[in-house]
Short mmCIF file of C-alpha atoms and ligand atoms in Angstrom, two decimals:
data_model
loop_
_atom_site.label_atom_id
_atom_site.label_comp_id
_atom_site.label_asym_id
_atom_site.label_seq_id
_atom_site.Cartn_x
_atom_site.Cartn_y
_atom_site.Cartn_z
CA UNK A 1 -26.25 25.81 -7.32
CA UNK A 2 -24.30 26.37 -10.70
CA UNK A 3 -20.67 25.51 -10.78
CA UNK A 4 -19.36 29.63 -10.90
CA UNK A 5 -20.78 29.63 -6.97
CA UNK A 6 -19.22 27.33 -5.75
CA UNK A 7 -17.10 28.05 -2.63
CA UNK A 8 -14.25 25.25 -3.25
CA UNK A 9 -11.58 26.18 -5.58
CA UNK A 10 -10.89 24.10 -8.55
CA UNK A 11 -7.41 26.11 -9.32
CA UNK A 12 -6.22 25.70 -5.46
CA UNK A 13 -6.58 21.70 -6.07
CA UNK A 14 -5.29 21.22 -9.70
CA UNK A 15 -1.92 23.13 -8.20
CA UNK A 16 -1.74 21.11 -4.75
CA UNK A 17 -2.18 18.00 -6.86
CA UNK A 18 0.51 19.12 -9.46
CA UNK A 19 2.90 19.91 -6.71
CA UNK A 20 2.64 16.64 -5.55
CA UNK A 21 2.73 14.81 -8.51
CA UNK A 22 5.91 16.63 -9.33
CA UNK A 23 7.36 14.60 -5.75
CA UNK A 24 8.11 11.46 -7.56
CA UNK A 25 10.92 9.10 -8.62
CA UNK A 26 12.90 10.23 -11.35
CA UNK A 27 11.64 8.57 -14.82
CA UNK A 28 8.78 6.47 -12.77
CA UNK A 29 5.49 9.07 -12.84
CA UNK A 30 3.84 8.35 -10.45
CA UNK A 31 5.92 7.34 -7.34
CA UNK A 32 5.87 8.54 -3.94
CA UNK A 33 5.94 5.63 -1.66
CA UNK A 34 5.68 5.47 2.28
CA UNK A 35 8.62 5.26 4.49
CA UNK A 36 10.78 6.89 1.53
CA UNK A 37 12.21 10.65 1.56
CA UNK A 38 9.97 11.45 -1.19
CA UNK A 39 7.12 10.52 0.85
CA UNK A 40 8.19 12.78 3.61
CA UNK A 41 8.72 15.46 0.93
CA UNK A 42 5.31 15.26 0.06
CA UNK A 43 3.94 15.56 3.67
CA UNK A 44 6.39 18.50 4.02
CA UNK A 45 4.49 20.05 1.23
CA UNK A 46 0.77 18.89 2.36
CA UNK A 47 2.00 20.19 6.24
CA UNK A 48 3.13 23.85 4.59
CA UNK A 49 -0.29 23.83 2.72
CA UNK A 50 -2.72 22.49 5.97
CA UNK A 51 -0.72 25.54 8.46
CA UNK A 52 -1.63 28.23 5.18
CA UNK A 53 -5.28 27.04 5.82
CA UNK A 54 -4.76 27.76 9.61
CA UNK A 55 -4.96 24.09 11.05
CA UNK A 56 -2.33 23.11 13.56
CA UNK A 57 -0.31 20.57 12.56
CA UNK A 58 0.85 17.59 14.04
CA UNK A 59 2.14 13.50 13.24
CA UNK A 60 0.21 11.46 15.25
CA UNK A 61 1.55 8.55 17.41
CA UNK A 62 0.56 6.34 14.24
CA UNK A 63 2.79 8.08 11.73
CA UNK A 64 -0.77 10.21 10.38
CA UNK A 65 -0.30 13.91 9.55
CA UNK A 66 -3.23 15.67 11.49
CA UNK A 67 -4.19 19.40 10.63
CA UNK A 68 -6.76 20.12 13.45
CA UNK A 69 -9.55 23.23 13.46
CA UNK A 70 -10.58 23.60 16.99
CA UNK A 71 -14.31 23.83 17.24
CA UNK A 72 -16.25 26.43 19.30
CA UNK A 73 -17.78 23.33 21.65
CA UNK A 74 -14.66 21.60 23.20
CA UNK A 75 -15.44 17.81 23.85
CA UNK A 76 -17.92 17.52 21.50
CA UNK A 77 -15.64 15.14 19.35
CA UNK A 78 -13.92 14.80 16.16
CA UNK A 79 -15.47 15.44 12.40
CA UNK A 80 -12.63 14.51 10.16
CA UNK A 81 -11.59 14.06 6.47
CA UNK A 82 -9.05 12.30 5.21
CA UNK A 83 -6.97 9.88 2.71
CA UNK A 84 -3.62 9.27 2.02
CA UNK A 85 -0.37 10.50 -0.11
CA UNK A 86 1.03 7.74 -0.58
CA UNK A 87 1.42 5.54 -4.19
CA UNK A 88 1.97 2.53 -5.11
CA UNK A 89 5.07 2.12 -7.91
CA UNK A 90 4.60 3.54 -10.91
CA UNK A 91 0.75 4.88 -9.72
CA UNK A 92 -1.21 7.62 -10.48
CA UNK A 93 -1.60 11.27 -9.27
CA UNK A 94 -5.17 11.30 -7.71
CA UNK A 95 -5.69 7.71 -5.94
CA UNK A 96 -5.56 9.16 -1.91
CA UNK A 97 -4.09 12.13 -2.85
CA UNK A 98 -7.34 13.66 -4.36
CA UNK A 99 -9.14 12.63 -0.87
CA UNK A 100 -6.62 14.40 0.95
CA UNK A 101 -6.66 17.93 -0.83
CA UNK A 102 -10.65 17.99 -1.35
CA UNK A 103 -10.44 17.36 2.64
CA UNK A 104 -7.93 20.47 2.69
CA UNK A 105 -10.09 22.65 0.31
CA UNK A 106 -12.71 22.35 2.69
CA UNK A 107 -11.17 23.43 5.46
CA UNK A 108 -9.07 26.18 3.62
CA UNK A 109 -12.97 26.72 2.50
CA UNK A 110 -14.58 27.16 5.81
CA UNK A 111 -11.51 29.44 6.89
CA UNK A 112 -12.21 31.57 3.52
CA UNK A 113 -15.62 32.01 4.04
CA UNK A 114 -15.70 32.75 8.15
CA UNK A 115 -17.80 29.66 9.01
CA UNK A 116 -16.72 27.96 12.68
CA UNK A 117 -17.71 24.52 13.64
CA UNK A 118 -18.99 23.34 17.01
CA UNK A 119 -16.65 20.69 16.60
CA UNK A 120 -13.19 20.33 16.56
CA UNK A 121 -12.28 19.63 12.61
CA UNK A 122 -9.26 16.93 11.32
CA UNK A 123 -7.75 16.76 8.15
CA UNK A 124 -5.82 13.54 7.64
CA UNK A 125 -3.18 11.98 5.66
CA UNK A 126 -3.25 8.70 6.89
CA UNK A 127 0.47 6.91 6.81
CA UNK A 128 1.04 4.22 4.18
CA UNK A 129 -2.36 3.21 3.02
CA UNK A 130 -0.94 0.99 -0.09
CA UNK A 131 0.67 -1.82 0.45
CA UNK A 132 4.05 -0.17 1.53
CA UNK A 133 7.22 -1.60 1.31
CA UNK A 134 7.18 -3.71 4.38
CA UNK A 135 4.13 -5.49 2.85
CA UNK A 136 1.73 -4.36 4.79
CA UNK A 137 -1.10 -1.92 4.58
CA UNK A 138 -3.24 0.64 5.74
CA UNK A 139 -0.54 1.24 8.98
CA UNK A 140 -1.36 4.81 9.91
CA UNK A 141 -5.78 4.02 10.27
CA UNK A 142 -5.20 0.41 11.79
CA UNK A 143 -2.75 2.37 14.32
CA UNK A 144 -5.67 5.30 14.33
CA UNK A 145 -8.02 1.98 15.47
CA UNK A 146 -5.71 0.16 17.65
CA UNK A 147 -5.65 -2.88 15.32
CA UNK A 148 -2.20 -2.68 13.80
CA UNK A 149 -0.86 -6.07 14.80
CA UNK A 150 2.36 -4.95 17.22
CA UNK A 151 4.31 -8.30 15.00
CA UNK A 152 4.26 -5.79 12.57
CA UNK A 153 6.63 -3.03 14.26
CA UNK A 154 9.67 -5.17 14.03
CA UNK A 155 9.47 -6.28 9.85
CA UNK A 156 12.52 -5.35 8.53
CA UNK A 157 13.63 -3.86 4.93
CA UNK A 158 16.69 -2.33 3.98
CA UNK A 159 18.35 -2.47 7.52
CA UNK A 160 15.07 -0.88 8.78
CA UNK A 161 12.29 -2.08 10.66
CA UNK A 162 8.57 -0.44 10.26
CA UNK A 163 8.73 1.10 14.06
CA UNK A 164 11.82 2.89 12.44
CA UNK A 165 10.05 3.77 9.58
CA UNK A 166 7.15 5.30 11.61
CA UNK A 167 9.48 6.70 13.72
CA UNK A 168 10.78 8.98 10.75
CA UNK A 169 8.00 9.61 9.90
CA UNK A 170 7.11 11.37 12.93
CA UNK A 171 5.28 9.05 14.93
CA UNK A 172 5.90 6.73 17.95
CA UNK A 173 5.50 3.72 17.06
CA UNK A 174 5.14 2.14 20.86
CA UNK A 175 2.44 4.34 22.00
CA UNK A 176 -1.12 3.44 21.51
CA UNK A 177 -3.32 6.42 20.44
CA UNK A 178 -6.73 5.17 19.86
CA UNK A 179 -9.46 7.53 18.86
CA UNK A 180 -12.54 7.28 21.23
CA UNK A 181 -13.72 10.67 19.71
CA UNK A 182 -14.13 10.84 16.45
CA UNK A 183 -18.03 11.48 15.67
CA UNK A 184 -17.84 11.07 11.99
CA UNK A 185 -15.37 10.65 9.17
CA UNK A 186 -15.72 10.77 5.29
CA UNK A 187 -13.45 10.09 3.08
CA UNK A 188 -13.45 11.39 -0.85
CA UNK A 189 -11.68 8.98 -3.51
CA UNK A 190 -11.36 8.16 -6.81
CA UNK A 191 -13.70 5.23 -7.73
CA UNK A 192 -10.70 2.88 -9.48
CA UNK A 193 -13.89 1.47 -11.33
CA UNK A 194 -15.83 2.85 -14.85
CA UNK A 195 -18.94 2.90 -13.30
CA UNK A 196 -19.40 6.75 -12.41
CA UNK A 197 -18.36 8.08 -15.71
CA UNK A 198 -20.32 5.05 -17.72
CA UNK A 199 -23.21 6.09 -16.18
CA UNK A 200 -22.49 10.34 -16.15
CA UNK A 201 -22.71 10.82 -12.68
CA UNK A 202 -20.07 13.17 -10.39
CA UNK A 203 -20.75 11.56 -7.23
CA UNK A 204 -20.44 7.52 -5.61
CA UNK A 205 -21.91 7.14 -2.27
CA UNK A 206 -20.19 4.29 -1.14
CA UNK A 207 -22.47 1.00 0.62
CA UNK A 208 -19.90 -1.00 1.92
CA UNK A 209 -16.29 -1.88 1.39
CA UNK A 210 -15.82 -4.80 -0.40
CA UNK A 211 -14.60 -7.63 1.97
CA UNK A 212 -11.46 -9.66 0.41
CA UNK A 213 -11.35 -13.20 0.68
CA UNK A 214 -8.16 -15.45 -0.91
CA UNK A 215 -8.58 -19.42 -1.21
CA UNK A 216 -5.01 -21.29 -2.39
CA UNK A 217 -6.15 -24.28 -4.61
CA UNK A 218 -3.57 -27.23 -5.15
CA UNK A 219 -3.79 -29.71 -7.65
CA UNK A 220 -1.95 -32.58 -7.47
CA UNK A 221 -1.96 -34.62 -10.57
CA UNK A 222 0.83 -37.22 -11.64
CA UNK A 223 4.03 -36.30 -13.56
CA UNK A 224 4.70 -38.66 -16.86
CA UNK A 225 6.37 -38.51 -20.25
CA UNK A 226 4.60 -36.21 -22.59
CA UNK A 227 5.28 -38.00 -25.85
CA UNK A 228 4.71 -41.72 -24.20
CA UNK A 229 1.64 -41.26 -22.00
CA UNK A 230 -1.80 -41.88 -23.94
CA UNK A 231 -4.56 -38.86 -23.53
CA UNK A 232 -6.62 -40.69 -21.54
CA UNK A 233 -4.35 -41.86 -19.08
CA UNK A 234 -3.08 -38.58 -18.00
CA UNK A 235 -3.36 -36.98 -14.83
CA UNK A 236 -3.06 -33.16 -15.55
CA UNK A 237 -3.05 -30.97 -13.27
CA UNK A 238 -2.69 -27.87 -15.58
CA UNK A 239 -5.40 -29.09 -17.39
CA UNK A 240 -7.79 -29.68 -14.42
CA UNK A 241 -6.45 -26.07 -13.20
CA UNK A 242 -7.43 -24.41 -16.34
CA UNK A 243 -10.97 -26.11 -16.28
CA UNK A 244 -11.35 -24.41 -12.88
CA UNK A 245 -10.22 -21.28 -14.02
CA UNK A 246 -12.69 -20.77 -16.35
CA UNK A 247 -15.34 -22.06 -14.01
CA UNK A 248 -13.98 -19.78 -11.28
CA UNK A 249 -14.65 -16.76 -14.58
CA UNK A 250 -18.06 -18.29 -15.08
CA UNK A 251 -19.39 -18.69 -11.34
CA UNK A 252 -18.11 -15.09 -10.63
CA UNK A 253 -19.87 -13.66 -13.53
CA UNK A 254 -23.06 -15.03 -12.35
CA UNK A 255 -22.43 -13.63 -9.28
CA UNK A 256 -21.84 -10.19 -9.90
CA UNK A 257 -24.64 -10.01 -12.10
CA UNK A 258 -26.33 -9.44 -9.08
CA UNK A 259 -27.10 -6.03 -7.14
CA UNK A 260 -23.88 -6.80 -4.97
CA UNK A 261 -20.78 -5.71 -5.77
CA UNK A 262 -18.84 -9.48 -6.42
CA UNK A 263 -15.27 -10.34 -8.64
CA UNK A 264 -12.97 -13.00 -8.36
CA UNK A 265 -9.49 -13.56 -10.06
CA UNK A 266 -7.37 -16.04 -10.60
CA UNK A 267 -4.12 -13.64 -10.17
CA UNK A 268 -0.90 -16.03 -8.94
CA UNK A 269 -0.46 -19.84 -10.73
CA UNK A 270 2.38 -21.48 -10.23
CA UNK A 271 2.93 -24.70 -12.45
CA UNK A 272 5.70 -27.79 -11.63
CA UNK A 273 7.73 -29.22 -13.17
CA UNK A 274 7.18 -26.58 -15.51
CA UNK A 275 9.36 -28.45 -18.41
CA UNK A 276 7.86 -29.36 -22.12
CA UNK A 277 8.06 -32.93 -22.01
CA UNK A 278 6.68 -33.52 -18.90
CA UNK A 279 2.99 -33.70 -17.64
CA UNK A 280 2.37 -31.32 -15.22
CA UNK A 281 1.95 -33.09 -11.57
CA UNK A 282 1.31 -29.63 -9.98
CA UNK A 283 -0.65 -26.27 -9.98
CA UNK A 284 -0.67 -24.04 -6.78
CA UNK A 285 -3.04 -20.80 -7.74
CA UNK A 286 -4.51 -18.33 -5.42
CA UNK A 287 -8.24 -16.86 -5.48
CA UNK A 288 -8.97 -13.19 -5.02
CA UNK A 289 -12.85 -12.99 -3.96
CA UNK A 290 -14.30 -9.48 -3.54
CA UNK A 291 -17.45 -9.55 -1.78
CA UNK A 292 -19.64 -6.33 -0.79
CA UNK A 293 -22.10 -9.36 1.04
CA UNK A 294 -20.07 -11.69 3.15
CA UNK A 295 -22.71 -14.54 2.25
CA UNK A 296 -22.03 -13.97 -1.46
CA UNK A 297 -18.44 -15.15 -0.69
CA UNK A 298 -19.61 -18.10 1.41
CA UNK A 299 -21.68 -18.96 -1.44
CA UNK A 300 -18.74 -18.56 -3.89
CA UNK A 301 -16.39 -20.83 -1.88
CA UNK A 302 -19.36 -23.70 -1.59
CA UNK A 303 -19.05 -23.60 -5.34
CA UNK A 304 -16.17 -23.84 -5.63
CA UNK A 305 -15.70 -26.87 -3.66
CA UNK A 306 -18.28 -28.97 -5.59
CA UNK A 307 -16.54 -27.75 -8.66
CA UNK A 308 -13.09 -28.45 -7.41
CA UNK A 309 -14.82 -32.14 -6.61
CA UNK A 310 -15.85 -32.65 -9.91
CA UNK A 311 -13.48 -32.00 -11.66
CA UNK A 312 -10.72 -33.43 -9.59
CA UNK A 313 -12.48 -36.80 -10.24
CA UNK A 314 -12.92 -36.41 -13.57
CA UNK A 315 -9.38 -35.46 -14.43
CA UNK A 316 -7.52 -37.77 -11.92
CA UNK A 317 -6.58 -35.19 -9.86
CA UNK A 318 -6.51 -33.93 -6.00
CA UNK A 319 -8.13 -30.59 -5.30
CA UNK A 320 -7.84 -29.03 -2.22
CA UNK A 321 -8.97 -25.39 -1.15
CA UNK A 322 -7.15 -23.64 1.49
CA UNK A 323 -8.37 -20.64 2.82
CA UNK A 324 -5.33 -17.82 3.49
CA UNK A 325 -7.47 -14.44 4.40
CA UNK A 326 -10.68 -13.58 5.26
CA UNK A 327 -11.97 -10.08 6.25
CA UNK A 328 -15.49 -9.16 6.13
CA UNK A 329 -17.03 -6.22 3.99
CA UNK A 330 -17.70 -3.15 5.74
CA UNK A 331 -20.36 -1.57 5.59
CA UNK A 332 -20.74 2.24 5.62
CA UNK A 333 -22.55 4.06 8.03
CA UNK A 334 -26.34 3.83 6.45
CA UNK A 335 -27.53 7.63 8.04
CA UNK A 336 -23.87 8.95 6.60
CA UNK A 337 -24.89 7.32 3.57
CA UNK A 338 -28.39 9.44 3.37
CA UNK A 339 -26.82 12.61 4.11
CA UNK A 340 -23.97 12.40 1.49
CA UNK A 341 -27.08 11.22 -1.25
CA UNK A 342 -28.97 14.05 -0.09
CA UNK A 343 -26.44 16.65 -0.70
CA UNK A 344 -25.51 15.47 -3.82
CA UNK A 345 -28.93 15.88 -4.73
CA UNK A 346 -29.12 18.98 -3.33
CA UNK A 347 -26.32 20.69 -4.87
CA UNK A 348 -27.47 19.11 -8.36
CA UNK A 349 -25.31 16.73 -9.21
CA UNK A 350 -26.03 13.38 -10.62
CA UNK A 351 -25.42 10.16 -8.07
CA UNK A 352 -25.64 6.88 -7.27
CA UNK A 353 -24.89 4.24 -4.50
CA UNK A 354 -21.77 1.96 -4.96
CA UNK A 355 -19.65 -0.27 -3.21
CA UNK A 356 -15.96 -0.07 -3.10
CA UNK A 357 -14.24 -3.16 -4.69
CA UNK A 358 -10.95 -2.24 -3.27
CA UNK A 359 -9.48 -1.52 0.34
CA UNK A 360 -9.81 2.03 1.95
CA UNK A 361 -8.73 3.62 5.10
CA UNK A 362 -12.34 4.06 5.69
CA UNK A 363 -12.66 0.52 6.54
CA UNK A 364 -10.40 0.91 9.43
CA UNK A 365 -11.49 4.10 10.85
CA UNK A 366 -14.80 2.81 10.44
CA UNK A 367 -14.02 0.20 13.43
CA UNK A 368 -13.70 3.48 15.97
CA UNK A 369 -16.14 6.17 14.00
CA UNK A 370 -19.15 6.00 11.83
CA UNK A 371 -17.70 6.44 8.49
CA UNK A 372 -18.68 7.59 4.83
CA UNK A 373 -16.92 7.70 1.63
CA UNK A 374 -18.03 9.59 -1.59
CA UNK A 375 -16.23 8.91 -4.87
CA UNK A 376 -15.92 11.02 -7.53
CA UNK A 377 -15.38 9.66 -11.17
CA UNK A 378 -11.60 8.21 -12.84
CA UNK A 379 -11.00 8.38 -16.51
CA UNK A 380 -11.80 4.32 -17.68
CA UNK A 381 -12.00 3.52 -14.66
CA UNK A 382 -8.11 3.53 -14.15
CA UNK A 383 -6.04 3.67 -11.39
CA UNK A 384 -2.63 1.95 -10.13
CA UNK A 385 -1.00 3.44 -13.47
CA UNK A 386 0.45 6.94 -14.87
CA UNK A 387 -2.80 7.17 -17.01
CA UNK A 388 -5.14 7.35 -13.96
CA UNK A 389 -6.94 10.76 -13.86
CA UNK A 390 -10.13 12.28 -13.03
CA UNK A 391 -11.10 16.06 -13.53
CA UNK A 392 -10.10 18.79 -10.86
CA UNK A 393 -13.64 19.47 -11.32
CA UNK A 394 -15.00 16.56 -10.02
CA UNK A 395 -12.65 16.64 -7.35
CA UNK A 396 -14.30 20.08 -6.31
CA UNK A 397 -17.55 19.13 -6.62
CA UNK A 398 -16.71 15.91 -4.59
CA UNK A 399 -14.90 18.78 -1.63
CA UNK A 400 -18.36 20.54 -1.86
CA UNK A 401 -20.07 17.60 -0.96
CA UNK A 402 -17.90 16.77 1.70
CA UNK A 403 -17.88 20.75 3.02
CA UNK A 404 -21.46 20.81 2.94
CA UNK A 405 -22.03 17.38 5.05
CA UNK A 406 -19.56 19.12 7.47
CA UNK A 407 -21.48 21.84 7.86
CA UNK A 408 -24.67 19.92 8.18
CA UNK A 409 -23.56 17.05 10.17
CA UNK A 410 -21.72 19.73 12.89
CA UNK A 411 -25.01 21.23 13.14
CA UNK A 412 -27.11 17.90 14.13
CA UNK A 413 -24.68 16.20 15.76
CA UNK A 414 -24.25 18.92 18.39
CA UNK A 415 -27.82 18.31 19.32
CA UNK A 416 -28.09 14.38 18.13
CA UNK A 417 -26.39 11.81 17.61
CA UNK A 418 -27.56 10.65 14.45
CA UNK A 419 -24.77 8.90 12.83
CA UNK A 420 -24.20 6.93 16.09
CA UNK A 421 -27.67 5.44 16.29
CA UNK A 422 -27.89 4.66 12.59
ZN1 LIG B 501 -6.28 4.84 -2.30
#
């Protein structure tokens, strides 16, 4: 199939994504957070451009905005496709968004070309996947999976407390709507990594989700003068940190030299006293640990302890690990995973199998649903920043991937259930 045939519309994305990239803070490109009027500007916009592709629109109890295509086959389930519109300050124009208008192209797609689905057909923008400002993530597809922790509803910011937020949004933040029928969902994003484009491919099928794993290390050593104490009587704690910094860099490497997707970062140090003359006595730093194989982080953090050992007795200090968070990888639906491969193929477009690195809605939906994500390539690999960007192209061939596993998967799954078994 050469690119002139294809069905999605390259034009119809590049202007939904410049509309919403024009919904942003004043002098901060790109900024459209959750739970602020922008936000709700934007799913104004999105709700105005789902209705034009004749979906019925509604917010979900969870604060998601739903455009729904009633399938010929009533109680046959759910297919949806979705992301989110939110952004993290000062982010980019395609990370969610991009996932949320290739899910809209296809169903303005199937409208445009005649084609009805056995199924009943969701398009979802999935409330405040970043870390929003109450701190917390991913609220609208934990509520979609009944895990959003009801502690959450009553965090407060600004004089206003999440349930509030949801509220506005257009949700209800005390009902429970858990999904018990969604028979698949894929989700399109940008890859936030330089693999795809190193490697000239259009299309990621994505493994697993990496899971995320933080460990706080503490060093204690001893606090003495700087100029007075000699070098070998010194019980640094900076300097024992640093040594496990680098060994923290060097274990990691090895590790992701391997076929699984592994990183771990050093990203939060704290130092005390934190004065010129004084040897430190104390470093408090937190691990990051992305894992696609939950042994590979088990593995990591046995590491780490014998190097935390060693060094903290040859340097004098105390070491200890503490582990904060722990939530396993998830992996995506393996049969979802050969249908998305074989379209790409099919459709002629170079592709590969990846994992994600960082956090998607997919994992959570993935707890009610099988679920599938494709990703489609990002200029250096950038995202988080103004500069991210990946080519409206991509972005349609990424919707005609998704449009044509639609079309197949309604047609099996009306007679199978292939996903479910897998
Ligand atoms: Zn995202």
């Amino acid at each position: 199939m050469n690119r002139r045939n294809f069905p999605a519309s390259a034009e119809r994305i590049a202007a939904d994504i410049n509309a919403l990239a024009g919904l942003t803070e004043p002098g901060r490109p790109y900024t459209r957070r959750a739970f602020t009027p922008l936000h709700l500007e934007g799913r104004s916009f999105l709700a105005e451009q789902f209705r034009k592709a004749g979906l019925a629109v509604h917010v979900d109890a969870g604060g998601n905005l739903v455009g729904r295509r009633a399938g010929n086959n009533p109680g046959l389930g759910t297919l949806m496709l979705g992301s989110h519109s939110d952004t993290v300050p000062d982010g980019g124009r395609f990370d969610g968004i991009a996932g949320v208008i290739a899910a809209l192209e296809v169903a303005r797609t199937l409208t445009e070309q005649g084609i009805d689905l056995e199924h009943d057909l969701e398009i979802v923008d999935f409330l405040a996947e970043e870390v929003s400002i109450f701190g917390v993530s991913c609220i609208g597809s934990r509520s979609m999976a009944g895990i959003r922790p009801s502690e959450w509803l009553s965090r407060e910011v600004d004089g206003q407390t999440l349930a509030q937020g949801i509220a506005n949004a257009g949700g209800d933040p005390e009902r429970h709507e858990i999904r018990s029928d969604i028979r698949v969902f894929l989700e399109l994003h940008i890859e936030q990594g330089p693999i795809l484009e190193a490697e000239r491919l259009s299309i990621g099928v994505v493994t697993a989700i990496a899971g995320i794993t933080r460990i706080e290390v503490k060093i204690e050593g001893r606090a003495d003068h700087a100029g007075t104490t000699p070098m070998d009587r010194r019980a640094d704690a900076l300097v024992a940190a640093s040594r496990m910094v680098l060994d923290i860099e060097a274990l990691a490497t090895t590790m992701a030299s391997g076929r699984a997707h592994f990183a771990a970062t050093v990203g939060e140090f704290f130092l005390l006293p934190n004065a010129a003359n004084v040897i430190p006595s104390h470093v408090r730093m937190l691990i990051d640990i992305r894992a696609e194989k939950p042994e590979d982080a088990k593995l990591f953090a046995r590491a780490l302890q014998k190097t935390a050992d060693e060094i903290g007795s040859a340097s004098g200090t105390t070491i200890s690990l503490n582990p904060i968070s722990e939530a396993a990888a998830v992996p995506m639906n393996s049969y979802l995973q050969e249908v998305l491969s074989d379209i790409a193929g099919v459709i002629g477009q170079g592709h590969r199998r990846l994992a994600s690195g960082a956090g998607h809605d997919a994992a959570f939906i993935a707890r009610v649903a099988p679920a599938g994500m494709i990703f489609i390539p990002c200029r250096d690999g950038r995202s988080h920043a103004a500069e991210e960007f990946a080519e409206t192209n991509d972005i349609a061939l990424g919707a005609m991937v998704l449009l044509e596993a639609v079309k197949r998967l309604d047609n099996e799954m009306s007679t199978t259930t292939d996903a479910e078994r897998h």
